[in-house]
Coordinates of C-alpha atoms in Angstrom, one line a residue:
Chain A
X1 CA 71.0 123.4 116.3
X2 CA 73.2 124.8 113.5
X3 CA 76.4 123.4 112.0
X4 CA 78.5 126.3 113.8
X5 CA 77.1 124.8 117.3
X6 CA 78.1 121.6 116.4
X7 CA 81.3 122.3 115.3
X8 CA 82.1 124.6 118.4
X9 CA 81.1 122.7 120.7
X10 CA 84.1 121.2 121.8
X11 CA 83.1 121.3 125.8
X12 CA 82.8 118.5 128.4
X13 CA 78.7 117.6 127.1
X14 CA 79.8 117.6 123.9
X15 CA 83.3 115.0 123.9
X16 CA 80.3 113.0 126.3
X17 CA 77.6 112.8 124.1
X18 CA 79.9 112.0 120.5
X19 CA 82.0 110.1 122.5
X20 CA 82.7 106.5 124.0
X21 CA 82.0 107.5 127.7
X22 CA 78.6 108.2 128.2
X23 CA 77.4 105.4 126.4
X24 CA 79.8 103.3 128.4
X25 CA 78.8 105.1 131.9
X26 CA 74.9 104.7 131.2
X27 CA 75.4 100.7 130.8
X28 CA 77.3 100.9 134.2
X29 CA 74.5 103.1 136.1
X30 CA 71.9 100.7 134.5
X31 CA 74.1 97.7 135.7
X32 CA 74.6 98.7 139.2
X33 CA 70.9 100.2 139.6
X34 CA 69.3 96.7 138.7
X35 CA 72.6 94.8 141.0
X36 CA 71.2 96.6 144.0
X37 CA 67.6 96.3 143.3
X38 CA 68.7 92.1 142.5
X39 CA 70.4 92.1 145.7
X40 CA 67.3 92.8 147.9
X41 CA 65.3 90.5 145.9
X42 CA 67.3 87.3 146.2
X43 CA 69.0 88.5 149.8
X44 CA 65.3 88.7 151.2
X45 CA 64.3 85.0 151.8
X46 CA 66.9 84.6 154.1
X47 CA 66.6 88.2 156.4
X48 CA 62.5 87.5 156.3
X49 CA 63.0 83.9 157.9
X50 CA 65.8 85.4 159.9
X51 CA 63.4 88.1 161.4
X52 CA 60.6 85.2 161.7
X53 CA 62.6 83.4 164.1
X54 CA 63.9 85.5 165.6
X55 CA 60.8 88.0 166.1
X56 CA 62.3 91.1 164.5
X57 CA 60.0 93.9 163.7
X58 CA 60.6 94.7 159.9
X59 CA 59.9 97.1 157.3
X60 CA 60.6 97.6 154.0
X61 CA 63.9 100.2 154.6
X62 CA 64.9 98.2 157.2
X63 CA 65.2 94.7 154.6
X64 CA 66.7 96.9 152.0
X65 CA 69.7 97.9 154.0
X66 CA 69.8 94.5 155.6
X67 CA 70.1 93.2 152.8
X68 CA 73.3 95.5 151.4
X69 CA 75.0 94.9 154.1
X70 CA 74.8 90.7 154.8
X71 CA 77.7 89.0 155.8
X72 CA 76.8 85.9 153.2
X73 CA 74.5 87.1 151.0
X74 CA 73.2 85.1 148.0
X75 CA 74.0 88.6 146.2
X76 CA 76.2 90.6 147.6
X77 CA 76.3 94.6 146.9
X78 CA 78.3 96.5 144.6
X79 CA 79.8 98.7 147.2
X80 CA 80.4 95.6 149.8
X81 CA 82.9 94.0 146.5
X82 CA 84.8 97.6 146.6
X83 CA 84.8 97.6 150.3
X84 CA 86.6 93.5 150.0
X85 CA 88.7 94.4 146.9
X86 CA 90.0 97.3 149.2
X87 CA 90.8 95.2 152.4
X88 CA 92.2 92.5 150.2
X89 CA 94.0 94.3 147.6
X90 CA 95.3 97.8 148.9
X91 CA 94.7 97.3 152.9
X92 CA 97.1 94.2 152.7
X93 CA 100.5 93.9 152.1
X94 CA 101.2 91.9 148.9
X95 CA 103.3 89.4 150.7
X96 CA 100.5 88.3 153.0
X97 CA 98.1 85.3 151.9
X98 CA 95.2 87.6 152.4
X99 CA 96.2 89.6 149.4
X100 CA 94.7 89.2 146.4
X101 CA 97.4 90.9 144.5
X102 CA 99.5 87.9 145.6
X103 CA 96.9 85.4 144.5
X104 CA 96.3 87.1 141.0
X105 CA 100.2 86.8 140.6
X106 CA 100.4 82.7 141.8
X107 CA 97.4 82.8 139.1
X108 CA 99.0 85.5 136.3
X109 CA 103.0 83.4 136.6
X110 CA 100.9 80.4 135.8
X111 CA 98.8 82.0 133.0
X112 CA 101.9 83.4 131.4
X113 CA 103.8 80.5 131.8
X114 CA 101.5 78.3 130.1
X115 CA 100.4 81.2 127.3
X116 CA 104.8 80.9 126.4
X117 CA 103.9 77.1 126.5
X118 CA 101.1 77.7 124.0
X119 CA 102.4 80.1 121.9
X120 CA 105.4 77.8 120.9
X121 CA 103.7 74.4 120.2
X122 CA 100.7 76.6 118.3
X123 CA 103.4 78.0 116.0
X124 CA 105.4 74.8 115.6
X125 CA 102.2 73.0 114.6
X126 CA 100.9 75.9 112.5
X127 CA 104.2 75.6 110.8
X128 CA 104.5 72.1 110.5
X129 CA 101.0 72.3 109.5
X130 CA 101.7 74.3 106.4
X131 CA 104.6 72.9 105.5
X132 CA 104.3 68.7 105.5
X133 CA 101.2 67.7 103.9
X134 CA 101.1 64.2 105.8
X135 CA 101.1 66.8 109.2
X136 CA 98.4 68.2 107.9
X137 CA 96.1 65.4 106.9
X138 CA 97.5 63.7 110.3
X139 CA 97.4 66.3 112.7
X140 CA 94.6 68.7 112.0
X141 CA 91.9 66.3 112.9
X142 CA 93.6 65.8 116.1
X143 CA 93.9 69.6 117.3
X144 CA 90.6 69.8 116.5
X145 CA 89.4 67.0 118.7
X146 CA 91.5 68.2 121.5
X147 CA 89.6 71.2 122.0
X148 CA 86.2 69.1 122.0
X149 CA 87.4 67.2 125.0
X150 CA 85.7 69.2 128.1
X151 CA 88.4 71.2 130.3
X152 CA 86.9 70.6 133.8
X153 CA 86.6 66.7 133.2
X154 CA 90.7 66.7 131.8
X155 CA 92.1 69.3 134.1
X156 CA 92.0 66.6 137.3
X157 CA 93.7 64.1 135.4
X158 CA 97.0 66.3 134.2
X159 CA 97.0 67.7 137.6
X160 CA 97.0 63.8 139.0
X161 CA 99.6 63.0 136.4
X162 CA 101.4 65.8 137.0
X163 CA 101.9 65.1 140.4
X164 CA 102.6 61.5 139.9
X165 CA 106.0 62.5 138.2
X166 CA 107.1 64.8 140.8
X167 CA 105.3 68.1 138.6
X168 CA 103.4 70.3 141.3
X169 CA 103.1 73.9 141.6
X170 CA 103.0 76.5 138.3
X171 CA 104.1 73.9 135.7
X172 CA 100.9 71.4 136.0
X173 CA 98.6 74.7 135.8
X174 CA 100.5 76.2 133.0
X175 CA 100.2 72.9 131.3
X176 CA 96.7 73.2 131.4
X177 CA 97.0 76.8 130.0
X178 CA 99.1 75.8 127.5
X179 CA 96.4 72.9 126.3
X180 CA 93.2 75.8 125.8
X181 CA 95.4 78.8 124.8
X182 CA 97.5 76.0 121.5
X183 CA 94.4 76.1 120.1
X184 CA 93.5 79.3 118.6
X185 CA 97.2 80.3 117.7
X186 CA 97.9 77.2 115.5
X187 CA 94.3 77.7 113.3
X188 CA 95.2 81.9 113.6
X189 CA 99.2 80.9 111.9
X190 CA 97.9 78.1 109.6
X191 CA 95.9 80.4 107.9
X192 CA 98.4 83.5 108.5
X193 CA 101.3 81.8 107.0
X194 CA 99.0 80.5 104.2
X195 CA 97.6 84.0 103.5
X196 CA 100.4 85.4 100.7
X197 CA 98.4 85.4 97.8
X198 CA 99.5 83.4 94.6
X199 CA 101.4 87.2 93.2
X200 CA 103.1 87.2 96.3
X201 CA 104.7 83.8 95.6
X202 CA 104.9 84.1 92.3
X203 CA 107.5 87.2 93.2
X204 CA 109.2 85.4 95.3
X205 CA 109.5 81.8 92.6
X206 CA 110.8 84.7 90.2
X207 CA 113.6 85.6 92.3
X208 CA 114.5 81.6 93.0
X209 CA 114.2 82.3 96.3
X210 CA 114.7 79.1 99.2
X211 CA 111.9 78.0 101.3
X212 CA 113.4 79.3 104.3
X213 CA 113.5 82.7 102.3
X214 CA 110.2 82.3 101.6
X215 CA 109.4 81.8 105.0
X216 CA 110.7 84.4 106.6
X217 CA 110.3 87.3 104.2
X218 CA 106.9 86.4 102.8
X219 CA 105.5 84.1 105.2
X220 CA 105.8 85.0 109.0
X221 CA 105.6 88.5 108.2
X222 CA 102.2 88.1 106.4
X223 CA 101.0 85.8 109.5
X224 CA 101.3 88.9 111.7
X225 CA 97.9 90.2 111.8
X226 CA 96.2 86.8 111.9
X227 CA 98.9 85.5 115.3
X228 CA 98.1 89.2 116.9
X229 CA 94.0 88.2 117.0
X230 CA 94.8 84.6 118.3
X231 CA 97.1 85.7 120.6
X232 CA 94.0 88.3 122.2
X233 CA 92.0 85.0 122.5
X234 CA 94.9 82.7 123.2
X235 CA 95.9 85.1 126.7
X236 CA 92.1 85.1 128.1
X237 CA 91.9 81.7 127.8
X238 CA 95.4 81.3 129.0
X239 CA 93.5 83.0 132.5
X240 CA 91.0 80.7 132.5
X241 CA 92.8 77.7 132.3
X242 CA 95.1 78.7 134.5
X243 CA 92.3 78.9 137.3
X244 CA 90.9 76.2 136.3
X245 CA 93.6 74.1 137.1
X246 CA 93.7 75.4 140.6
X247 CA 90.2 74.4 141.3
X248 CA 90.5 70.5 141.4
X249 CA 93.3 70.2 143.2
X250 CA 92.6 72.4 146.6
X251 CA 95.3 74.7 145.8
X252 CA 96.0 76.8 148.5
X253 CA 97.0 80.1 146.5
X254 CA 95.7 81.8 143.4
X255 CA 92.3 83.3 142.4
X256 CA 90.6 79.5 141.9
X257 CA 91.8 79.0 145.0
X258 CA 90.4 81.7 146.6
X259 CA 86.9 81.1 144.8
X260 CA 87.4 77.2 145.8
X261 CA 87.9 78.6 149.7
X262 CA 84.9 81.3 149.3
X263 CA 82.6 78.4 148.3
X264 CA 83.6 76.1 151.3
X265 CA 82.9 78.7 153.5
X266 CA 80.0 80.8 151.6
X267 CA 82.0 83.9 151.2
X268 CA 80.3 85.3 148.1
X269 CA 82.2 88.4 149.0
X270 CA 85.5 86.8 148.7
X271 CA 84.3 84.5 145.4
X272 CA 82.7 88.0 143.9
X273 CA 86.2 90.5 144.8
X274 CA 88.1 87.3 143.2
X275 CA 86.3 87.6 139.7
X276 CA 86.4 91.2 139.5
X277 CA 90.4 90.4 140.2
X278 CA 90.0 87.9 137.6
X279 CA 88.4 89.9 134.9
X280 CA 90.5 92.6 135.5
X281 CA 93.6 90.5 134.7
X282 CA 92.4 89.2 131.8
X283 CA 91.3 92.4 130.3
X284 CA 94.9 93.7 131.6
X285 CA 96.5 90.9 129.8
X286 CA 94.2 91.6 126.7
X287 CA 95.3 95.6 126.7
X288 CA 98.9 94.3 126.8
X289 CA 98.8 91.9 123.7
X290 CA 96.6 94.9 122.2
X291 CA 99.2 97.5 123.0
X292 CA 102.3 95.1 121.9
X293 CA 100.2 94.7 118.4
X294 CA 99.5 98.7 118.0
X295 CA 103.0 98.8 118.4
X296 CA 104.2 96.3 115.7
X297 CA 101.4 96.7 113.5
X298 CA 103.1 100.4 113.0
X299 CA 106.4 99.2 112.7
X300 CA 105.2 96.8 109.9
X301 CA 103.4 100.1 107.4
X302 CA 99.9 99.2 109.4
X303 CA 97.5 102.4 109.5
X304 CA 97.4 103.6 112.6
Chain B
X1 CA 96.5 81.5 58.6
X2 CA 96.5 79.1 61.0
X3 CA 100.5 79.1 61.6
X4 CA 102.5 81.3 63.6
X5 CA 105.0 82.9 61.0
X6 CA 107.2 86.4 60.5
X7 CA 105.4 87.8 57.9
X8 CA 108.2 89.3 55.6
X9 CA 106.5 92.6 53.8
X10 CA 107.4 95.8 54.8
X11 CA 109.6 94.3 57.3
X12 CA 113.2 97.1 56.8
X13 CA 116.0 94.8 58.5
X14 CA 116.5 95.7 62.2
X15 CA 119.7 98.2 62.9
X16 CA 120.7 96.4 65.4
X17 CA 119.0 92.6 65.4
X18 CA 121.2 91.5 68.5
X19 CA 121.5 88.0 69.7
X20 CA 118.5 85.9 70.4
X21 CA 117.4 86.0 74.1
X22 CA 114.1 84.4 73.6
X23 CA 113.8 81.2 71.4
X24 CA 110.4 79.5 71.4
X25 CA 109.8 76.8 68.8
X26 CA 106.7 74.6 68.8
X27 CA 105.9 75.3 71.8
X28 CA 102.4 73.9 73.4
X29 CA 100.7 74.2 76.2
X30 CA 97.8 72.3 77.8
X31 CA 96.1 73.0 80.8
X32 CA 94.3 69.9 82.0
X33 CA 91.2 70.7 84.0
X34 CA 87.9 68.6 84.9
X35 CA 86.2 69.4 82.4
X36 CA 88.3 69.2 79.3
X37 CA 91.8 69.9 78.3
X38 CA 92.6 73.9 77.5
X39 CA 95.0 74.7 74.9
X40 CA 96.1 77.6 76.0
X41 CA 99.4 78.0 73.8
X42 CA 99.5 75.8 70.0
X43 CA 102.7 76.1 68.2
X44 CA 103.8 78.9 69.2
X45 CA 107.5 80.0 67.2
X46 CA 109.1 83.0 68.0
X47 CA 112.4 84.8 68.4
X48 CA 112.8 87.9 70.5
X49 CA 116.3 89.1 70.0
X50 CA 118.5 91.8 72.7
X51 CA 117.7 95.2 73.1
X52 CA 114.1 94.7 71.2
X53 CA 110.5 95.7 73.1
X54 CA 107.9 93.1 72.1
X55 CA 104.7 93.4 72.8
X56 CA 102.2 90.3 73.0
X57 CA 98.7 92.0 72.4
X58 CA 95.0 89.5 72.1
X59 CA 92.2 89.3 73.6
X60 CA 91.4 87.8 77.0
X61 CA 92.6 84.2 77.4
X62 CA 94.5 83.7 74.1
X63 CA 97.9 83.3 75.8
X64 CA 99.5 86.2 76.2
X65 CA 100.5 86.2 80.0
X66 CA 100.8 81.9 80.0
X67 CA 103.3 82.7 76.9
X68 CA 105.3 85.1 79.5
X69 CA 105.0 82.4 82.5
X70 CA 106.4 80.2 80.3
X71 CA 109.5 82.2 79.6
X72 CA 109.6 83.0 83.4
X73 CA 109.0 79.4 84.3
X74 CA 106.4 80.1 86.3
X75 CA 104.1 77.5 83.6
X76 CA 105.8 74.3 82.0
X77 CA 105.2 73.9 78.5
X78 CA 103.4 70.5 77.6
X79 CA 105.7 70.2 74.6
X80 CA 108.3 72.2 72.3
X81 CA 111.3 74.0 73.1
X82 CA 112.2 76.9 74.5
X83 CA 115.7 78.8 75.6
X84 CA 116.3 81.7 77.9
X85 CA 119.6 83.1 77.0
X86 CA 120.8 80.0 75.0
X87 CA 119.7 77.8 78.6
X88 CA 116.2 76.3 79.8
X89 CA 113.7 78.7 81.2
X90 CA 114.2 77.2 84.9
X91 CA 118.0 77.5 84.4
X92 CA 117.8 81.0 83.5
X93 CA 115.5 81.4 86.4
X94 CA 117.8 79.9 88.6
X95 CA 120.3 82.8 87.3
X96 CA 118.1 85.4 87.7
X97 CA 118.0 86.2 84.2
X98 CA 114.7 88.2 84.1
X99 CA 112.7 91.2 86.3
X100 CA 109.2 90.2 86.6
X101 CA 106.5 93.3 86.6
X102 CA 102.8 91.8 87.2
X103 CA 99.9 93.3 86.6
X104 CA 99.3 94.3 90.1
X105 CA 102.5 95.8 92.3
X106 CA 102.6 93.2 94.5
X107 CA 104.5 94.9 96.8
X108 CA 105.2 93.5 100.8
X109 CA 102.4 96.1 102.6
X110 CA 104.8 95.1 105.5
X111 CA 107.8 96.9 104.0
X112 CA 108.8 100.4 102.9
X113 CA 109.6 101.3 99.2
X114 CA 113.1 100.8 100.3
X115 CA 112.5 97.7 101.9
X116 CA 110.7 96.6 98.4
X117 CA 113.6 97.1 96.2
X118 CA 115.8 95.8 98.6
X119 CA 114.3 92.3 98.3
X120 CA 115.5 90.8 95.6
X121 CA 118.9 91.9 96.5
X122 CA 118.5 90.3 100.3
X123 CA 117.5 87.1 98.4
X124 CA 120.5 87.3 95.9
X125 CA 122.7 87.8 99.4
X126 CA 124.5 91.0 97.9
X127 CA 126.2 93.3 100.6
X128 CA 124.1 96.2 102.6
X129 CA 125.4 98.5 100.5
X130 CA 125.5 97.4 96.8
X131 CA 121.8 96.8 98.4
X132 CA 121.3 100.5 99.0
X133 CA 123.6 101.6 96.3
X134 CA 120.9 99.6 93.8
X135 CA 117.9 101.1 95.4
X136 CA 118.9 104.5 95.1
X137 CA 119.7 104.3 91.1
X138 CA 116.8 102.5 90.3
X139 CA 114.5 104.7 92.6
X140 CA 115.7 107.6 90.7
X141 CA 115.2 105.9 87.2
X142 CA 112.0 105.4 88.3
X143 CA 111.4 109.2 89.7
X144 CA 110.8 108.3 92.8
X145 CA 113.5 109.8 95.1
X146 CA 112.4 110.9 98.7
X147 CA 110.0 108.0 98.9
X148 CA 112.4 105.6 100.5
X149 CA 110.9 105.5 103.6
X150 CA 106.7 105.5 102.8
X151 CA 104.9 102.5 103.0
X152 CA 102.8 101.2 99.4
X153 CA 99.8 102.2 101.1
X154 CA 101.1 105.9 101.1
X155 CA 101.7 106.1 97.6
X156 CA 99.2 106.2 94.2
X157 CA 98.5 103.1 92.3
X158 CA 101.2 104.8 89.1
X159 CA 103.5 105.2 92.2
X160 CA 103.5 101.6 93.3
X161 CA 104.0 100.2 89.7
X162 CA 106.7 102.3 89.3
X163 CA 107.8 100.7 92.4
X164 CA 107.8 97.6 91.4
X165 CA 109.5 98.3 88.0
X166 CA 112.3 99.4 90.3
X167 CA 112.3 96.1 91.7
X168 CA 112.5 94.6 88.7
X169 CA 115.1 96.3 87.8
X170 CA 117.2 96.2 90.7
X171 CA 118.4 92.9 90.0
X172 CA 119.4 94.0 86.8
X173 CA 118.5 91.6 84.5
X174 CA 119.0 92.0 80.5
X175 CA 115.4 90.8 80.1
X176 CA 112.5 92.8 81.5
X177 CA 109.0 90.9 81.4
X178 CA 106.1 92.8 82.0
X179 CA 102.5 91.7 82.3
X180 CA 99.8 94.0 81.6
X181 CA 101.7 96.6 84.5
X182 CA 99.7 99.5 83.8
X183 CA 96.4 97.4 83.1
X184 CA 95.3 98.7 86.5
X185 CA 96.0 102.6 85.7
X186 CA 94.1 105.7 84.5
X187 CA 94.4 106.8 80.5
X188 CA 96.6 109.6 82.2
X189 CA 98.3 108.0 84.0
X190 CA 99.2 105.2 82.0
X191 CA 100.2 107.6 79.2
X192 CA 102.9 109.5 81.6
X193 CA 104.4 106.2 82.5
X194 CA 104.7 104.8 79.1
X195 CA 106.8 107.9 78.2
X196 CA 109.0 106.8 81.2
X197 CA 108.9 103.4 80.1
X198 CA 110.6 104.3 77.0
X199 CA 113.2 106.5 78.7
X200 CA 114.0 103.7 80.2
X201 CA 114.1 101.0 77.7
X202 CA 116.3 103.5 75.5
X203 CA 118.7 104.5 78.6
X204 CA 119.2 101.2 79.7
X205 CA 119.3 98.9 76.4
X206 CA 117.4 96.4 78.4
X207 CA 115.4 93.6 76.2
X208 CA 111.7 94.0 77.0
X209 CA 108.9 91.7 76.6
X210 CA 105.6 93.7 77.4
X211 CA 101.9 92.2 77.5
X212 CA 99.3 94.2 76.7
X213 CA 95.7 94.1 75.2
X214 CA 95.7 98.3 74.1
X215 CA 96.4 98.9 70.5
X216 CA 97.9 102.1 70.9
X217 CA 100.0 101.0 73.9
X218 CA 101.6 98.5 71.9
X219 CA 102.3 100.4 69.3
X220 CA 103.6 103.2 71.1
X221 CA 106.0 101.4 72.8
X222 CA 107.4 98.1 70.6
X223 CA 110.0 97.8 67.9
X224 CA 108.1 94.1 67.4
X225 CA 104.1 93.0 68.0
X226 CA 102.9 89.9 68.6
X227 CA 99.4 89.8 67.9
X228 CA 97.6 86.4 69.2
X229 CA 94.2 85.4 69.1
X230 CA 92.6 82.6 71.7
X231 CA 91.2 79.1 71.5
X232 CA 93.8 77.7 70.9
X233 CA 96.1 80.7 72.3
X234 CA 98.2 81.2 69.0
X235 CA 100.2 84.0 67.4
X236 CA 98.5 85.7 64.4
X237 CA 101.0 88.1 63.2
X238 CA 104.3 89.8 64.3
X239 CA 104.9 93.2 63.0
X240 CA 108.0 95.5 63.2
X241 CA 107.0 98.4 64.3
X242 CA 110.4 100.9 63.7
X243 CA 108.9 104.6 65.1
X244 CA 112.2 106.3 66.3
X245 CA 113.0 105.3 69.4
X246 CA 112.9 109.0 71.0
X247 CA 109.7 109.6 69.8
X248 CA 106.4 111.0 72.3
X249 CA 103.2 111.1 72.9
X250 CA 102.4 113.1 69.9
X251 CA 103.7 110.5 67.5
X252 CA 99.9 108.8 67.7
X253 CA 98.5 111.2 65.8
X254 CA 101.2 110.3 62.8
X255 CA 100.5 108.2 59.2
X256 CA 103.1 105.8 60.4
X257 CA 101.8 104.9 63.4
X258 CA 97.8 105.0 62.8
X259 CA 98.9 102.2 60.0
X260 CA 101.0 100.3 62.1
X261 CA 97.6 100.5 64.8
X262 CA 95.4 99.2 61.3
X263 CA 97.7 96.5 60.4
X264 CA 97.7 95.0 64.3
X265 CA 94.0 95.4 64.4
X266 CA 93.6 93.4 60.9
X267 CA 95.3 91.0 62.6
X268 CA 93.1 90.5 65.4
X269 CA 90.3 90.3 63.6
X270 CA 91.9 87.3 61.2
X271 CA 92.4 85.9 64.9
X272 CA 88.3 86.4 65.2
X273 CA 89.4 88.6 68.2
X274 CA 86.3 90.6 67.8
X275 CA 83.7 88.1 67.1
X276 CA 81.0 87.5 69.4

């Protein structure tokens, strides 16, 4: 191979070879192959005992085909999950209670509301902590302690308490989201608001700038990169919070409800389909935050 | 000599002495540190008159930057008196009596060149038109027309420092405080900016206080050189330097220039600046 071929090689294969696509596809292929193998291995016990009970003749080929089309497998094969997704995402009307899009929307609305609550709470706490030394000493330990409580333990309590005062539906779920997602925002914003260096602060002092001017013209813009790093983490765990909030209540709608009803009735395919939708939703939310970050940073002179 | 004093010999009377802008009298500054107090400034006496270009020169730790920071009200003296425009430094700072140029450009990376220069003007609450007018005027003063919309990282180090000078000038102060503004730049850029700065001083008639540790730079730029020495930070010698105002870089080979440079070096040696 010479340098010339290297440079001229703008063809598909070169781009595949040097780009990210091929490595990602390779990993995907490995995952899918091991998945199919795993499905056979995990589902074979049940199948074999069924064959023996019903005196069915069987061989390896029959075992493999049956393992990949069970109704309630231990581990469903990828194509079964794809078929379930096709059925519940594309074939159903999105207003139907059987549509995953409908359930995803229920969870998303709680996620976004909780994300907004968490954002506001997180930023307000950070502003207080940075500007008031007493708050720095009194609040910070509590902020950290709040995250040491297992969310699975406190989520039912929040649902019960809020239900008692008449709050049901989206609000309690978003409160759980908020509880999880304010934390990275507070930590990131405290760091961001404190990020201006001595020189940048001295400059403001030479202008006799007021504390409000220092805040808006220096601390806030300096904190933006930190804020976005936090928001990406926060939006992902906000989704986790909303799903966790749907589990203990026996909620009738939402991704969490699908997971719960799937596990009640041993509908593993339904659980996996809901999981795929949940992770796709998480990726979409993080992607939207990243995109916003790119646009904002470009306007703020970031190197793209 | 331990005491700071103006050495009278070979000093011609200043052509235009002007009124005093900075008056420092028996000023001391002691930093309390965990180990031992550090005597950063010891019995400083100094008068800077309107229209002068005064350089503080000395090795690291001689207090030249600290003295400048006291003038700017970024440090408070432990004892002694200091007046800036006849006011205390903090009153002078609140009246925005000076523009300060730091060792690094200290541009805000999220602001364009234009917005960086307009930052102090926004804080002063000037009208948008006035902000733009002053920005344009000072940007052309540092020869950077056309760079308004660039972000700091798109400029070279020398250009960034020129933007920071334009930003300091935009406040329209009579006093310009410059703390080793060209210290981080290569020598060719530095020579070029020195010439530009001299033009600027000549055109605007501002009073400039300039911290440096380069002997040629201080002699080339200044009308008065304050030689300082460390531990404790004090003034060793004050040298008048009356090279013609329209001097160019060539003057650095002239006998007058070399003689003043020699005197500065003698002053530094007397202050044990060359000791190990």
